[in-house]
C-alpha atoms as one frame of an Amber mdcrd trajectory, in Angstrom:
protein
  82.101 128.835 110.466  85.521 129.553 108.936  87.156 126.545 110.587  84.241
 124.248 109.799  84.209 125.013 106.079  88.010 124.793 105.915  88.266 121.375
 107.572  85.334 119.999 105.566  86.999 121.135 102.337  90.307 119.549 103.319
  88.641 116.326 104.439  86.770 115.951 101.158  90.039 116.222  99.246  92.039
 113.993 101.587  89.398 111.346 102.084  89.327 110.893  98.455  93.122 110.438
  98.831 102.253 101.699 121.072 103.597  98.148 121.640 101.873  96.254 118.925
 102.679  92.656 118.222 102.775  91.924 114.504 100.715  88.819 114.023 100.169
  88.861 110.287 101.921  90.627 107.432 100.024  89.660 104.336  97.872  87.215
 102.480 100.485  84.464 102.246 101.146  84.482 105.974  97.416  84.576 106.706
  96.975  81.372 104.745  99.563  79.523 106.853  98.447  80.712 110.275  96.795
  78.618 112.909  93.253  78.116 111.632  91.652  78.545 115.049  93.358  81.907
 115.653  92.551  83.065 112.142  88.897  82.104 112.598  88.656  84.156 115.801
  90.088  87.242 114.107  87.919  86.805 111.056  84.868  86.536 113.303  85.806
  89.809 114.997  86.141  91.484 111.624  82.799  90.126 110.423  81.081  91.169
 113.647  82.364  94.714 113.077  80.812  94.622 109.600  77.480  93.447 110.998
  76.991  96.648 113.001  76.138  98.416 109.715  72.412  98.866 109.161  70.574
  98.985 105.856  68.480 101.986 104.818  67.422 103.885 101.706  67.598 107.415
 103.085  68.461 108.951 106.435  68.357 112.388 107.999  70.053 113.270 111.276
  70.631 116.386 113.313  74.294 117.339 113.308  76.396 119.391 115.703  79.868
 120.490 114.603  82.199 121.375 117.479  85.608 123.051 117.629  86.662 123.335
 121.248  84.068 125.535 122.941  82.524 126.652 119.648  79.787 124.721 117.904
  77.361 125.010 115.016  74.267 123.036 114.119  73.156 121.485 110.877  71.958
 118.268 109.315  73.375 115.172 107.681  71.311 113.661 104.863  72.231 110.428
 103.102  70.628 108.396 100.339  72.648 105.218 100.783  74.915 104.491  97.844
  73.714 107.555  95.918  74.324 110.972  97.479  74.792 112.856 100.734  74.441
 116.399 102.011  75.915 118.117 105.071  74.473 121.499 106.015  75.435 124.183
 108.527  72.867 126.498 110.085  73.125 129.658 112.179  69.984 130.717 114.052
  68.075 128.190 112.002  69.273 129.614 108.664  71.414 127.472 106.373  74.740
 129.180 105.700  76.774 126.401 104.081  76.484 122.941 102.633  78.446 120.163
 100.984  76.737 117.830  98.528  78.450 114.700  97.223  77.354 112.110  94.707
  79.165 109.677  92.407  80.095 112.406  89.927  80.691 115.647  91.818  81.483
 117.395  95.084  79.584 120.662  95.523  80.643 123.105  98.256  78.398 126.117
  98.878  79.198 129.188 100.974  75.807 130.812 101.324  77.285 133.583 103.470
  79.293 134.953 100.519  76.948 133.432  97.920  79.679 131.504  96.162  80.055
 127.832  95.332  82.438 125.443  93.659  81.809 122.124  91.957  84.480 119.472
  91.502  84.385 116.475  89.212  85.384 113.435  91.249  86.528 111.557  88.145
  88.698 114.403  86.829  90.265 115.047  90.224  90.888 111.347  90.793  92.539
 111.019  87.367  94.744 114.032  88.038  95.842 112.639  91.405  96.115 109.039
  90.229  93.686 107.880  92.924  90.843 106.407  90.904  90.236 103.592  93.411
  90.197 105.904  96.454  88.329 109.031  95.374  84.880 107.557  95.263  81.549
 108.531  96.760  81.437 105.314  98.811  84.657 106.277 100.619  83.159 109.500
 101.966  79.909 107.772 102.892  81.784 105.083 104.841  83.820 107.704 106.718
  80.669 109.457 107.903  78.827 106.243 108.798  81.748 104.613 110.596  82.160
 101.800 108.091  85.171 100.271 106.377  85.938 101.010 102.732  88.264  98.921
 100.555  89.851 100.938  97.706  88.991  99.391  94.383  86.114  97.374  95.827
  83.750  99.544  97.878  82.288  99.080 101.328  84.094  96.225 103.089  82.590
  92.749 102.963  83.495  89.482 104.661  85.528  88.386 101.628  87.832  91.415
 102.035  89.372  90.194 105.311  92.568  88.961 103.635  93.079  92.220 101.746
  94.306  93.836 104.978  97.434  93.171 107.023  96.338  92.507 110.605  97.974
  93.546 113.858  96.578  92.545 117.240  97.257  93.536 120.837  95.405  93.509
 124.150  93.303  96.544 123.276  92.369  96.231 119.612  92.850  94.664 116.224
  94.212  96.769 113.352  93.823  96.140 109.640  96.275  98.033 107.435  96.385
  98.659 103.719  99.547 100.337 102.438  99.837 102.073  99.070 102.629 104.226
  97.581 100.707 107.464  98.209  98.950 106.644 101.458  98.309 104.107 104.184
  94.879 103.196 105.523  94.220 101.673 108.946  91.032 100.339 110.511  91.064
  99.869 114.284  88.541  97.396 115.712  88.058  97.666 119.476  87.494  94.894
 122.004  83.748  95.428 121.553  84.259  94.400 117.904  83.129  97.777 116.596
  85.096 100.072 114.332  86.864 102.491 116.666  89.118 104.419 114.259  89.766
 105.027 110.603  93.219 106.500 109.945  94.423 107.863 106.608  98.052 108.929
 106.224  99.599 110.532 103.152 102.922 108.996 102.087 105.837 110.439 100.171
 104.757 114.082 100.094 106.620 117.162 101.247 104.054 117.623 104.024 103.082
 115.177 106.751  99.321 114.837 106.524  97.005 112.431 108.346  93.349 112.287
 109.308  91.965 110.171 112.150  88.253 109.460 112.551  87.195 108.186 115.986
  83.748 106.607 116.405  81.875 106.409 119.725  78.398 106.566 121.253  76.777
 103.867 119.159  72.975 103.930 118.916  70.875 100.913 117.915  69.103 101.638
 114.626  67.312  99.396 112.118  68.950  96.159 113.207  72.416  97.708 113.368
  74.282 100.531 115.091  74.888 104.199 114.372  77.993 106.042 115.676  76.573
 109.275 117.106  79.907 110.796 118.170  82.706 111.234 115.653  85.957 113.029
 116.376  87.994 114.139 113.378  91.651 115.043 113.860  93.617 116.562 111.004
  97.408 116.511 111.343  99.381 118.674 108.930 103.079 119.010 109.707 103.105
 120.451 113.252  99.525 121.723 113.034  96.634 119.792 114.564  92.973 120.644
 113.999  90.283 118.794 115.928  86.586 118.753 115.226  83.660 116.744 116.514
  80.530 115.663 114.723  77.623 114.692 116.959  74.628 113.066 115.294  71.219
 112.657 116.908  67.581 111.858 116.186  68.126 109.826 112.997  65.005 109.526
 110.844  64.681 107.002 108.054  63.018 107.845 104.755  63.817 111.576 104.732
  65.319 113.170 101.634  66.285 116.695 100.557  66.295 119.116  97.624  69.687
 119.600  95.955  71.251 123.053  95.703  70.342 125.001  92.577  72.185 128.333
  92.250  70.278 131.504  91.446  71.662 134.585  89.724  72.795 135.833  93.136
  75.414 133.048  93.342  78.813 133.021  91.706  80.694 129.870  90.761  84.368
 130.011  91.734  87.359 127.702  91.713  88.255 125.563  94.714  91.243 127.809
  95.382  89.061 130.917  95.349  86.572 129.293  97.723  89.307 128.277 100.182
  90.711 131.839 100.029  87.271 133.273 100.790  86.897 130.865 103.716  90.295
 131.866 105.112  89.310 135.541 104.906  86.126 135.015 106.925  85.896 136.195
 110.471  85.825 133.451 113.078
């Protein structure tokens, strides 16, 4: 549980932050390219977007794996509004993360402590108002593309990315002073990877999301296997999220602390997590 809560905490903060042939480098070059080639690539991009399915609310079983260790839980999403990830041990909920447009709530039910972060305040402090948004986290979990400053990717956003193509995949890149964002579309025209790299900091930090095992749902597809790799300097932490049995229309009750719970700072929560036994 220690590793799970730690990586989820880091991912919430960050997500809100081989021979390739360069075919395009920006909007101006895209406009002057061969129209037939450009149309093919745009079609691949749009086909990747079409795998997304529409729903109001969804509940799925979740399995969090770290090597040979695993824990169960659930993923709950009300599309465009809020989401909740829970962790259970022997059927008892021991931790959860709730996210909506205003706040991120992280609850350690084992130690009966929780912390609540204002997304707006944190984004203002970090200067990442376009990136630290609820939609970004939702897209990461659903295997969808997010365009900072716009929201979930649409067909019109094709030219906002710099495209690279090779025999295996097509990569769309968006580079900013503080980070770079890459979307990798496989030969099956599905989103294969989302890669976020921090730029200019003292530490080398990157997160890669890999999406596999797509399941047909509601006229679209649902990535049931997600591998999350966190690189931090020379340290690498890998986790897997396996989703199964998605049910549409399910919702959940938000966390409401009782007198037994203590609200702490994010730093205090991370310290408590680090002090847990594996």
